[in-house]
PDB file of C-alpha atoms and ligand atoms in Angstrom:
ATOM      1  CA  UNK A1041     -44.903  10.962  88.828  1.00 47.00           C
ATOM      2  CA  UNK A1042     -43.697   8.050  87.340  1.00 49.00           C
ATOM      3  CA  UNK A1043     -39.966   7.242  87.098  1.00 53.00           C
ATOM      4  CA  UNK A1044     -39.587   5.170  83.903  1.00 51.00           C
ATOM      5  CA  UNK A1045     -41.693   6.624  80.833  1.00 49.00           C
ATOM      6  CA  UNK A1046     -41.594   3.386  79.221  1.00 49.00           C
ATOM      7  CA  UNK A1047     -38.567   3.707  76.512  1.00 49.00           C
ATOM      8  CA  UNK A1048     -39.782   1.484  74.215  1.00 46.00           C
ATOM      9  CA  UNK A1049     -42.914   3.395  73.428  1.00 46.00           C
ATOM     10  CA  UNK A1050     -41.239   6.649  73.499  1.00 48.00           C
ATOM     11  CA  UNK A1051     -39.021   5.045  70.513  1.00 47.00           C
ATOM     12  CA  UNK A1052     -42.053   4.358  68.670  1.00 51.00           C
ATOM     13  CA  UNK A1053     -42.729   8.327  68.524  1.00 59.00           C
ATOM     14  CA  UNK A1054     -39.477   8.728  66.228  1.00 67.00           C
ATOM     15  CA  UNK A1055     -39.241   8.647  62.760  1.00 70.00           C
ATOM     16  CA  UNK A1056     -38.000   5.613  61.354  1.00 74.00           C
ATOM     17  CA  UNK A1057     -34.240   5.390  61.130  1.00 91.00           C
ATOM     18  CA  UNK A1058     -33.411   8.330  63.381  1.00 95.00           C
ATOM     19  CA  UNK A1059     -30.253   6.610  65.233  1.00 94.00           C
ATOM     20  CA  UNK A1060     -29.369   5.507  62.052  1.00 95.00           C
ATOM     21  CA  UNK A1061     -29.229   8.613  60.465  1.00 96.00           C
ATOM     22  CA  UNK A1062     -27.441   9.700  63.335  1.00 97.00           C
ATOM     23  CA  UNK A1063     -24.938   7.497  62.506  1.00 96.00           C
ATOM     24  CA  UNK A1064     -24.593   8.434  59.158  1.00 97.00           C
ATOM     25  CA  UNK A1065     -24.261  12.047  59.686  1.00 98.00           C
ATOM     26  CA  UNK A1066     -21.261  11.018  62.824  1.00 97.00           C
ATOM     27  CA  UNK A1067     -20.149   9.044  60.047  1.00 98.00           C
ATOM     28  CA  UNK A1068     -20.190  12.637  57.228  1.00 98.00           C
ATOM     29  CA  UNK A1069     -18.290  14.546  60.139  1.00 98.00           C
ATOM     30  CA  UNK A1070     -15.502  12.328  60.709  1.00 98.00           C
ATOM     31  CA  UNK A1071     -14.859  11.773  57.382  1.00 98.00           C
ATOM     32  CA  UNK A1072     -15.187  15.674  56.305  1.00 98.00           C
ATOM     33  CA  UNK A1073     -12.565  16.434  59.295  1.00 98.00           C
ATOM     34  CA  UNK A1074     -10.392  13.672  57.392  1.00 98.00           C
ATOM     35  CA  UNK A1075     -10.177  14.837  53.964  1.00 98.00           C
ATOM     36  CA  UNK A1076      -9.604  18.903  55.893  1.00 97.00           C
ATOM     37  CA  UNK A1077      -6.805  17.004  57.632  1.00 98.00           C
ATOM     38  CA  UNK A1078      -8.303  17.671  61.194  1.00 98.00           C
ATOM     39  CA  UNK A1079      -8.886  15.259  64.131  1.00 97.00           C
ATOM     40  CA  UNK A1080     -12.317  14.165  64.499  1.00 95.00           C
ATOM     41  CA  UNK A1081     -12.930  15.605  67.952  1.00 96.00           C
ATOM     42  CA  UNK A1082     -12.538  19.578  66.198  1.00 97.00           C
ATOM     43  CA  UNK A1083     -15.652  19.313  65.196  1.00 98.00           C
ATOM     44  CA  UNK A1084     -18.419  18.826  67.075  1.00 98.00           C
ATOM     45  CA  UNK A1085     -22.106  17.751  66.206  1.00 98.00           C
ATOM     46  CA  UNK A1086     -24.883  19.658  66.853  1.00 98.00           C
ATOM     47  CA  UNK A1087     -28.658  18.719  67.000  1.00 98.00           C
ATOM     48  CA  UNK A1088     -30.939  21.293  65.341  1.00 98.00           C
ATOM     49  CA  UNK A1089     -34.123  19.936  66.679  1.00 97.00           C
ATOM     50  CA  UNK A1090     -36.203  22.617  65.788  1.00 96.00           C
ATOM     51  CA  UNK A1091     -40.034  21.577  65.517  1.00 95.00           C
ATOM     52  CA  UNK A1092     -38.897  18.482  66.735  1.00 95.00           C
ATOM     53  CA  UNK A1093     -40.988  17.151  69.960  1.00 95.00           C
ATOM     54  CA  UNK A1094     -39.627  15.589  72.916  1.00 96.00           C
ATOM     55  CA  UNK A1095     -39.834  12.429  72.772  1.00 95.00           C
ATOM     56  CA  UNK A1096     -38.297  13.045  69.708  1.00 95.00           C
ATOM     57  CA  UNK A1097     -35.201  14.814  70.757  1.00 96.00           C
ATOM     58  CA  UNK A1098     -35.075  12.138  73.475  1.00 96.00           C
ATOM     59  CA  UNK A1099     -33.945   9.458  71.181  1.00 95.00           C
ATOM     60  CA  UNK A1100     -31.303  11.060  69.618  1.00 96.00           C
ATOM     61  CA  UNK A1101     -29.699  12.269  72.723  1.00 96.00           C
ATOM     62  CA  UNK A1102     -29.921   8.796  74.084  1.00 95.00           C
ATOM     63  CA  UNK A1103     -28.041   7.450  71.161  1.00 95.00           C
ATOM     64  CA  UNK A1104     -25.330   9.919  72.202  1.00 95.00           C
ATOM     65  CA  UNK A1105     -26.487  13.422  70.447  1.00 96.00           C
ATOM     66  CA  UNK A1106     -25.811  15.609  73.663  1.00 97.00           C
ATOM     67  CA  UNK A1107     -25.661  19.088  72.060  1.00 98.00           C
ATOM     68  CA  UNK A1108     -28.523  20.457  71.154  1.00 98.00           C
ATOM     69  CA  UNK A1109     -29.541  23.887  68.916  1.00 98.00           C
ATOM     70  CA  UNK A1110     -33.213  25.147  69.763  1.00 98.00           C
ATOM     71  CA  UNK A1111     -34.255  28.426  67.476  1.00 97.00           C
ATOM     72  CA  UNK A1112     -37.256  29.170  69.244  1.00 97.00           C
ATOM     73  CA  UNK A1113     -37.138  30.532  73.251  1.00 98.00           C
ATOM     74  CA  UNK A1114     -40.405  28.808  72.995  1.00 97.00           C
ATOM     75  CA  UNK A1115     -39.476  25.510  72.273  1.00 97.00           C
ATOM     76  CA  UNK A1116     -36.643  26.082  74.979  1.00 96.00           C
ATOM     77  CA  UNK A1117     -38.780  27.012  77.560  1.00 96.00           C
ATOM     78  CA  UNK A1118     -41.304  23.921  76.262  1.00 97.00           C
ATOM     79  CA  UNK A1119     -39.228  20.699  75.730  1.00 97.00           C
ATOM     80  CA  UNK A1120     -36.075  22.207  78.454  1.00 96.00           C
ATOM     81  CA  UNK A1121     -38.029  19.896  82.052  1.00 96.00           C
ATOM     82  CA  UNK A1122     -38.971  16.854  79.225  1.00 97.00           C
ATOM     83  CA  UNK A1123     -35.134  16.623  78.412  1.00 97.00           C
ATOM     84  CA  UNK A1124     -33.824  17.731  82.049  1.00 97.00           C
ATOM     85  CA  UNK A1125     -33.019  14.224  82.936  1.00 97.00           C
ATOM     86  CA  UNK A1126     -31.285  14.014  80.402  1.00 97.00           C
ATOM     87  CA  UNK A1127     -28.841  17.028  81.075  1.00 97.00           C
ATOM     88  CA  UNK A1128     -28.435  17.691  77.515  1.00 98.00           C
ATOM     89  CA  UNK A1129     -25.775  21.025  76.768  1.00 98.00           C
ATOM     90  CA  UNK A1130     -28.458  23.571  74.794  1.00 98.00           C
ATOM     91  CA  UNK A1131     -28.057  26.436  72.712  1.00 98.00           C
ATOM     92  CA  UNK A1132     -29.875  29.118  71.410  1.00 98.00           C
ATOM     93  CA  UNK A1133     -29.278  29.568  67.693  1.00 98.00           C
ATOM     94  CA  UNK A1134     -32.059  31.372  66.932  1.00 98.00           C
ATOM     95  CA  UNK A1135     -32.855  34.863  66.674  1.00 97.00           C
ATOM     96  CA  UNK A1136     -33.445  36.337  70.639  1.00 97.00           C
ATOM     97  CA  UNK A1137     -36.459  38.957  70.910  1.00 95.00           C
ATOM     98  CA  UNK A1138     -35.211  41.417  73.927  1.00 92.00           C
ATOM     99  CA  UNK A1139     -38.260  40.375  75.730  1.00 94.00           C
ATOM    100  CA  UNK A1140     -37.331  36.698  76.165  1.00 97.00           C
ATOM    101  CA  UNK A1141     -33.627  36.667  77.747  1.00 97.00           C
ATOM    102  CA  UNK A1142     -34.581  35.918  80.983  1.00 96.00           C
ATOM    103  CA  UNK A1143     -36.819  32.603  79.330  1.00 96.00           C
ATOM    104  CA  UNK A1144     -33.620  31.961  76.786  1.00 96.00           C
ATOM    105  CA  UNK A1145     -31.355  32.015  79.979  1.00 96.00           C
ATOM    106  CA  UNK A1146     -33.708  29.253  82.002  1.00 94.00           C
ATOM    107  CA  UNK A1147     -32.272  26.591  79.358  1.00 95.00           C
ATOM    108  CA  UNK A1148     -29.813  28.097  77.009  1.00 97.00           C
ATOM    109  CA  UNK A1149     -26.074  27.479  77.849  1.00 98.00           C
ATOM    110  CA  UNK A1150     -24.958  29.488  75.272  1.00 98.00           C
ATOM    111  CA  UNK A1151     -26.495  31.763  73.001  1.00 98.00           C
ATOM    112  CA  UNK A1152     -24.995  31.683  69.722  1.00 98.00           C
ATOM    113  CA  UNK A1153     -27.106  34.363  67.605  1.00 98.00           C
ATOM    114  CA  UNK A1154     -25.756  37.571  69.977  1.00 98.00           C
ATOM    115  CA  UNK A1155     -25.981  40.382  66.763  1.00 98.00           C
ATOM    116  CA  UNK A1156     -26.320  43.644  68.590  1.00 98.00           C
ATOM    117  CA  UNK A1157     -24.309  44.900  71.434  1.00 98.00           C
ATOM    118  CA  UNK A1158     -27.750  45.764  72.769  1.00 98.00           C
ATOM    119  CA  UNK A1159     -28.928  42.228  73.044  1.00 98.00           C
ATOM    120  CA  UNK A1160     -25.250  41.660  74.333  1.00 98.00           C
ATOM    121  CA  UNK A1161     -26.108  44.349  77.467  1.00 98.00           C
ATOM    122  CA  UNK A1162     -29.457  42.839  78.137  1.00 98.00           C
ATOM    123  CA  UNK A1163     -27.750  39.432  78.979  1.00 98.00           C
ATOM    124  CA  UNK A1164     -24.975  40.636  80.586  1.00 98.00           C
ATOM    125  CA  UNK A1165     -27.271  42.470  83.028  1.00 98.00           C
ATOM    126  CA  UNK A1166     -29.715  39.478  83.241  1.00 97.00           C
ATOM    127  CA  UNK A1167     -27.022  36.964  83.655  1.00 98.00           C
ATOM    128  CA  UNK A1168     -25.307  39.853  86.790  1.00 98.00           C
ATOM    129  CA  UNK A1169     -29.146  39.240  88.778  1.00 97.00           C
ATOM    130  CA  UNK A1170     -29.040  35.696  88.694  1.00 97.00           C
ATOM    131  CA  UNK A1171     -25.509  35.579  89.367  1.00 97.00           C
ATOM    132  CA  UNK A1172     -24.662  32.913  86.436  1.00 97.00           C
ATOM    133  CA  UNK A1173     -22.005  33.147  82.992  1.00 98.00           C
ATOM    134  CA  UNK A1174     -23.225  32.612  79.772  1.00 98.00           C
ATOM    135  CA  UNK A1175     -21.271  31.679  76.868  1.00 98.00           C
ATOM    136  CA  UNK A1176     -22.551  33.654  73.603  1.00 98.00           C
ATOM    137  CA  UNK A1177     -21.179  33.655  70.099  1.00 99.00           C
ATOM    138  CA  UNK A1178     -21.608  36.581  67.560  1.00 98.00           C
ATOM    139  CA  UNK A1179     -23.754  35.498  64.605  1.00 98.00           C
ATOM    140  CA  UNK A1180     -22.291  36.956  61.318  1.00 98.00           C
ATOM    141  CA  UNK A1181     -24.430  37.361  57.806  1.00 98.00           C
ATOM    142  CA  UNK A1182     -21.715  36.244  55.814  1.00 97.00           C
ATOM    143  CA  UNK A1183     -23.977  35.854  52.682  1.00 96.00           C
ATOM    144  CA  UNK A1184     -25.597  39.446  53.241  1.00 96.00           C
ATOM    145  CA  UNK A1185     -28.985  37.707  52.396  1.00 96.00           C
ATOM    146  CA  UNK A1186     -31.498  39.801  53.772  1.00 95.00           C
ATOM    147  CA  UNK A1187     -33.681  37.218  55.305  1.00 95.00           C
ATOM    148  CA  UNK A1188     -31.092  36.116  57.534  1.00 96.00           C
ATOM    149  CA  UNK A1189     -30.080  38.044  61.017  1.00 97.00           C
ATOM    150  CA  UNK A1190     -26.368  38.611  62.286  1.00 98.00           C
ATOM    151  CA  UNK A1191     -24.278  41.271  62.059  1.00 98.00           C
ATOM    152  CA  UNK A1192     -22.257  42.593  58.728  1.00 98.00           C
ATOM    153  CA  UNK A1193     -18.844  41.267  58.119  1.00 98.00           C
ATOM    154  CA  UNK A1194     -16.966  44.495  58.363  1.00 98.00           C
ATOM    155  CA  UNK A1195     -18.785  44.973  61.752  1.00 98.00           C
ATOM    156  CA  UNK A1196     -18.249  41.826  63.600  1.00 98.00           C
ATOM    157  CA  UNK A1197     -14.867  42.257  65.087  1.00 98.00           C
ATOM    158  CA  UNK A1198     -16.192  45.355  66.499  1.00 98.00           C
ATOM    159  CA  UNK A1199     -19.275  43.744  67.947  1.00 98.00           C
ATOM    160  CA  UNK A1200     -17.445  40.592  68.916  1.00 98.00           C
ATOM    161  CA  UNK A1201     -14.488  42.781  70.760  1.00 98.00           C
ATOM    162  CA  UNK A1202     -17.381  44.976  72.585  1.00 98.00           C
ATOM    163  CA  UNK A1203     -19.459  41.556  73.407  1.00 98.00           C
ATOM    164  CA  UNK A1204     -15.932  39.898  74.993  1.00 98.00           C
ATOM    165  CA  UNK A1205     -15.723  42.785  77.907  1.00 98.00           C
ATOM    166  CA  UNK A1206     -19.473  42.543  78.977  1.00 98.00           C
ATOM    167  CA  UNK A1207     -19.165  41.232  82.505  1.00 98.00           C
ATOM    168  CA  UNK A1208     -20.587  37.526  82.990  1.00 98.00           C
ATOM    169  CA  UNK A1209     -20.517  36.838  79.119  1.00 98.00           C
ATOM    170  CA  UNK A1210     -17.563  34.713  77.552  1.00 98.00           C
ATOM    171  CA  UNK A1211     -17.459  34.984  74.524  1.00 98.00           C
ATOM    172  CA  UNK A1212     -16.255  31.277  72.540  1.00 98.00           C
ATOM    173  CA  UNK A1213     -16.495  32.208  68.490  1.00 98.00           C
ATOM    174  CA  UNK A1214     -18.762  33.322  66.100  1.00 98.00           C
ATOM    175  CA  UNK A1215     -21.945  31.595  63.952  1.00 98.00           C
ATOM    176  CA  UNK A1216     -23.289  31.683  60.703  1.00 98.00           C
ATOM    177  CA  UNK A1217     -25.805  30.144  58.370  1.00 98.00           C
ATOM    178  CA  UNK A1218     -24.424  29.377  54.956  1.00 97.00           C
ATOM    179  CA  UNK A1219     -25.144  30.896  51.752  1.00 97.00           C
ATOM    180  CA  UNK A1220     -28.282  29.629  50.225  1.00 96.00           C
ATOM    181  CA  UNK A1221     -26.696  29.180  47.322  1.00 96.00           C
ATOM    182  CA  UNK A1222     -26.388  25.792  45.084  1.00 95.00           C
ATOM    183  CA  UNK A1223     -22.756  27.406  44.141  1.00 97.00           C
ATOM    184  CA  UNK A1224     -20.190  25.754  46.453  1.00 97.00           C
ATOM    185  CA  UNK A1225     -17.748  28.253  46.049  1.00 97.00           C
ATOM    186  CA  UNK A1226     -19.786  31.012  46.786  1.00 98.00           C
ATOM    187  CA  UNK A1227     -21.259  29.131  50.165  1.00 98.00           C
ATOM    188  CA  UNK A1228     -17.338  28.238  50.714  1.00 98.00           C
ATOM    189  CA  UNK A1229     -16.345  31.571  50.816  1.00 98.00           C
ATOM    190  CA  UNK A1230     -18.729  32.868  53.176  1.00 98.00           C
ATOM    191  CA  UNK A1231     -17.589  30.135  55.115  1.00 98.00           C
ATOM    192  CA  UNK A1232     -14.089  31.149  54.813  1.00 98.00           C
ATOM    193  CA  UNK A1233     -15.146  34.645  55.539  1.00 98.00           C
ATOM    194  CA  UNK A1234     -16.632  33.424  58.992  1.00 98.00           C
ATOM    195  CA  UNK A1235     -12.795  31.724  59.808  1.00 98.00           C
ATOM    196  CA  UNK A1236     -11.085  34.810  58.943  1.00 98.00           C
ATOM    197  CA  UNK A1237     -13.235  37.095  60.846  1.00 98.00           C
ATOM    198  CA  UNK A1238     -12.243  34.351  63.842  1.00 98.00           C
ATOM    199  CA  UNK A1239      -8.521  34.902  63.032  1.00 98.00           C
ATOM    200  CA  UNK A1240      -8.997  38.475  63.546  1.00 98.00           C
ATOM    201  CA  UNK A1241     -10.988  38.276  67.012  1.00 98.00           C
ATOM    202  CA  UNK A1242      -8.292  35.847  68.508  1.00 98.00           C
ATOM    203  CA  UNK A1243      -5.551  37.870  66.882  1.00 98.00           C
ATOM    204  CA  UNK A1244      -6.424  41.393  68.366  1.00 97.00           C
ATOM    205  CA  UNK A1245      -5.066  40.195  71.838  1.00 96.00           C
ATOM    206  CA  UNK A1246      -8.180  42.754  73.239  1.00 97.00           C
ATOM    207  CA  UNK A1247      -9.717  41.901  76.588  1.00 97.00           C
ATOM    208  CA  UNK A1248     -11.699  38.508  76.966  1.00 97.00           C
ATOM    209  CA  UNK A1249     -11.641  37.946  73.008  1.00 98.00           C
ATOM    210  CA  UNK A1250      -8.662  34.577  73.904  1.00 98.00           C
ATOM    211  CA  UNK A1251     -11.701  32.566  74.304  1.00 98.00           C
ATOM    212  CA  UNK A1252     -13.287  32.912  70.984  1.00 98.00           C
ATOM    213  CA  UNK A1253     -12.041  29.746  68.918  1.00 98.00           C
ATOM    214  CA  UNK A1254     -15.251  28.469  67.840  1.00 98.00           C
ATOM    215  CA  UNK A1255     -17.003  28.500  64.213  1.00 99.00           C
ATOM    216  CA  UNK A1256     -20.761  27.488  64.196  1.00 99.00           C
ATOM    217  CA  UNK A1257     -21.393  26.512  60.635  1.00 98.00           C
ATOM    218  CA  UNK A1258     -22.566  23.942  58.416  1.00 98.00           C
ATOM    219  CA  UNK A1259     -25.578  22.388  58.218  1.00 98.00           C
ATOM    220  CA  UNK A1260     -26.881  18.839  56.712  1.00 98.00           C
ATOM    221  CA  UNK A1261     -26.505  20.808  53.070  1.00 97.00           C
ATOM    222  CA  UNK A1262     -23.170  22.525  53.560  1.00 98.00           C
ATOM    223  CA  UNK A1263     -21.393  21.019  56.865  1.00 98.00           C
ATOM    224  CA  UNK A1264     -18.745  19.369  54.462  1.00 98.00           C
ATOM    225  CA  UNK A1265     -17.896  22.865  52.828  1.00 98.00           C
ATOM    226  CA  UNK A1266     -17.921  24.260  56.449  1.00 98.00           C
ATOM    227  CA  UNK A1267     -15.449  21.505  58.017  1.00 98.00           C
ATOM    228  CA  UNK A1268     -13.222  21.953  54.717  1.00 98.00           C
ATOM    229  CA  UNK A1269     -13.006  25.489  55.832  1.00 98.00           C
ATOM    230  CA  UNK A1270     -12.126  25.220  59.532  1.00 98.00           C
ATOM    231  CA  UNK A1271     -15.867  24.271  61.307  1.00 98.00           C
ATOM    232  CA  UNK A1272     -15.873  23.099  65.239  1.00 98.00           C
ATOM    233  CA  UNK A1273     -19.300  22.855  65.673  1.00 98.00           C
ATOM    234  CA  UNK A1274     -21.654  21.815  62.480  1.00 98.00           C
ATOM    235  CA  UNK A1275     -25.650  22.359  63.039  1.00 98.00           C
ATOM    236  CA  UNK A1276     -27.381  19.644  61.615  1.00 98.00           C
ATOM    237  CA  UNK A1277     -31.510  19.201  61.454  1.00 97.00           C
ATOM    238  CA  UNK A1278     -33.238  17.573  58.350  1.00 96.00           C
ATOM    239  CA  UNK A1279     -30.291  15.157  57.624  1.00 97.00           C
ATOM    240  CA  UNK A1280     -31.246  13.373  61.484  1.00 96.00           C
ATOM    241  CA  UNK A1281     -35.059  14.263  61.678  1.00 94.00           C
ATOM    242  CA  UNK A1282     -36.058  14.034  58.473  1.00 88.00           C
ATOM    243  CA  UNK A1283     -37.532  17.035  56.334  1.00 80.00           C
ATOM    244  CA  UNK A1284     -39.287  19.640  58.200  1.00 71.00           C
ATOM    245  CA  UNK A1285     -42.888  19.944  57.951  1.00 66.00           C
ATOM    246  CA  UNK A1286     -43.923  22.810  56.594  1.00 65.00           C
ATOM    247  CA  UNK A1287     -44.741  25.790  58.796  1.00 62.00           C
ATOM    248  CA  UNK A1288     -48.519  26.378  58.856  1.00 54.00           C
TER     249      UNK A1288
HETATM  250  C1  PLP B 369     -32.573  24.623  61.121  1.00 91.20           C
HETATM  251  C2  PLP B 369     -31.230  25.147  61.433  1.00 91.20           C
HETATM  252  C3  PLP B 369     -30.098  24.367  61.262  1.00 91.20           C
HETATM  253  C4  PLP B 369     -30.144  22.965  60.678  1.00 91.20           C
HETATM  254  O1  PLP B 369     -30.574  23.020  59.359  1.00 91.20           O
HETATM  255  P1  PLP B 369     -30.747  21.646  58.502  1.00 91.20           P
HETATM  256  O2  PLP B 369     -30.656  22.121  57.114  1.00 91.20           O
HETATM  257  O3  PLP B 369     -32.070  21.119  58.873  1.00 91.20           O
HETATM  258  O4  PLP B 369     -29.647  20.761  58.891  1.00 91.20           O
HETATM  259  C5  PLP B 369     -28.874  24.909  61.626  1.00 91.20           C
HETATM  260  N1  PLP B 369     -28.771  26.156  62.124  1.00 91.20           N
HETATM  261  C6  PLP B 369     -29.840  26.942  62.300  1.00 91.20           C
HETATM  262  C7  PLP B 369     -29.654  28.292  62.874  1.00 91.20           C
HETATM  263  C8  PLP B 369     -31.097  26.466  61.951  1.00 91.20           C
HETATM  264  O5  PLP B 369     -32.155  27.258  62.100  1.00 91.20           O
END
C-alpha cells in the first residue's frame, strides 16, 4: 500500500474554499462565545460531514477540524479506515437502528442520539463483550417537531438518570437539533430548554449523572443562538462543506 496518497491531489477533491470556511466558522464561534461572555475553549466545533467523502473530510481535519459528527452507521463504518490515520474523535449524531450498535461502536466514540433506554441497554451490553466505555448523550426534541427523533422534554431527566447507571456508558450531556423555525426566539428557547434540562441532570446528584455537562446544539443556521444560550459543542455542516446535495 502506498504510504503518502499524494496531498496535493487529495486537496483538489475539496470544494473550493473549504479551510477557509473553516476559518470563518472558528472565527463565528469565538466571537458568539464573546458576546455570551464565555471563553472560547467552552465551545467546541464539530464537523457534520455527512455525505461528505473522504478525501473530503480529510482536508478539514488536516486544517485542524478533529471532531467529527457522522449521521449514518454507514458512512461510519465507510470513511472510519480512510480517516484512521488521522485519529480523528467521531460521533454518532444520527439516529442508531438497534441492528447496527456493534458497526456504530467500531468508530463511534460517543453516541450522542441515545433516545430510548432500550437503545441505552443494547450498548451497554455490547460495549460489556468487547470490554470498552462509551460516552453517549441523550438527544432531546426540544421543538416537538415530529420529523425529528429524541426523547420529550418532560422525559429526558428520566431517560438521562436511567442512561447514567448503565454499566460501561458515561453519560457527558444531552443533544438537540434546533427548531426549524425562522423565529429566533422560538429556536432560542428550545435551546434554553435543552440547558435547563442539563441543570436538572447535574443537579439531581443521582448516580453517574456528575458527568453530564455537555450541550450539543447549534448548527451553521442557529450555533450563535445556541452559544448565546450555554452551547459546548456546536454541529456545523453546510456552513464548511458547502450546501448538501440533494438526497436522490
Ligand atoms: C446535518 C447535521 C448537522 C449540521 O447541519 P448544517 O445545517 O449543515 O450545519 C448538525 N447536526 C445533525 C444531527 C445533523 O444531521
Amino acid at each position: 500500500m502506498p504510504q503518502d496518497p499524494t496531498p496535493a491531489a487529495q486537496h483538489d477533491l475539496a470544494p473550493a474554499g473549504l479551510v477557509h470556511r473553516l476559518e470563518a466558522v472558528q472565527e463565528r464561534v469565538r466571537q458568539a462565545a464573546e458576546h455570551a461572555g464565555r471563553p472560547a475553549e467552552d465551545v467546541r466545533l464539530m464537523l457534520a460531514s455527512k455525505t461528505q467523502p473522504a478525501p473530503v473530510v480529510r482536508v478539514a481535519v488536516e486544517a485542524g477540524a478533529r471532531l467529527l459528527g457522522e449521521n449514518k452507521v454507514q458512512e461510519l463504518v465507510a470513511k472510519g479506515p480512510d480517516l484512521a490515520d488521522l485519529s480523528p474523535t467521531v460521533h454518532l449524531i444520527g439516529h442508531l437502528q438497534s441492528n447496527k450498535v456493534n458497526a456504530a461502536l467500531r468508530w463511534a466514540a460517543c453516541v450522542q442520539s441515545v433516545d430510548t433506554l432500550d437503545l441505552a441497554e443494547r450498548l451497554s451490553r455490547r460495549c460489556e463483550a468487547v470490554d470498552r466505555d462509551l460516552e453517549v448523550m441523550v438527544q432531546v426534541n426540544v421543538s416537538g417537531e415530529e420529523s425529528k427523533y429524541g426523547v420529550a422534554p418532560a422525559q429526558a431527566t428520566a431517560l438521562a438518570a436511567a442512561v447514567a447507571t448503565l454499566p460501561r456508558l458515561r453519560l457527558t450531556g444531552l443533544m438537540t437539533i434546533g427548531a426549524n423555525s425562522d423565529e429566533e426566539t422560538v429556536v432560542r428557547a428550545g435551546f434554553a430548554e435543552l440547558g435547563r434540562l442539563r441543570d436538572e441532570v447535574l443537579a439531581s446528584g443521582l448516580p453517574g449523572t456528575g458527568s453530564a455537562h455537555e450541550l450539543s446544539m447549534g448548527m451553521s443556521g442557529d450555533l450563535e443562538l445556541a452559544i448565546a444560550e450555554g452551547a459546548t459543542m456546536v454541529r456545523v455542516g453546510s456552513a464548511v462543506f458547502g450546501a448538501r446535495p440533494a438526497p436522490v
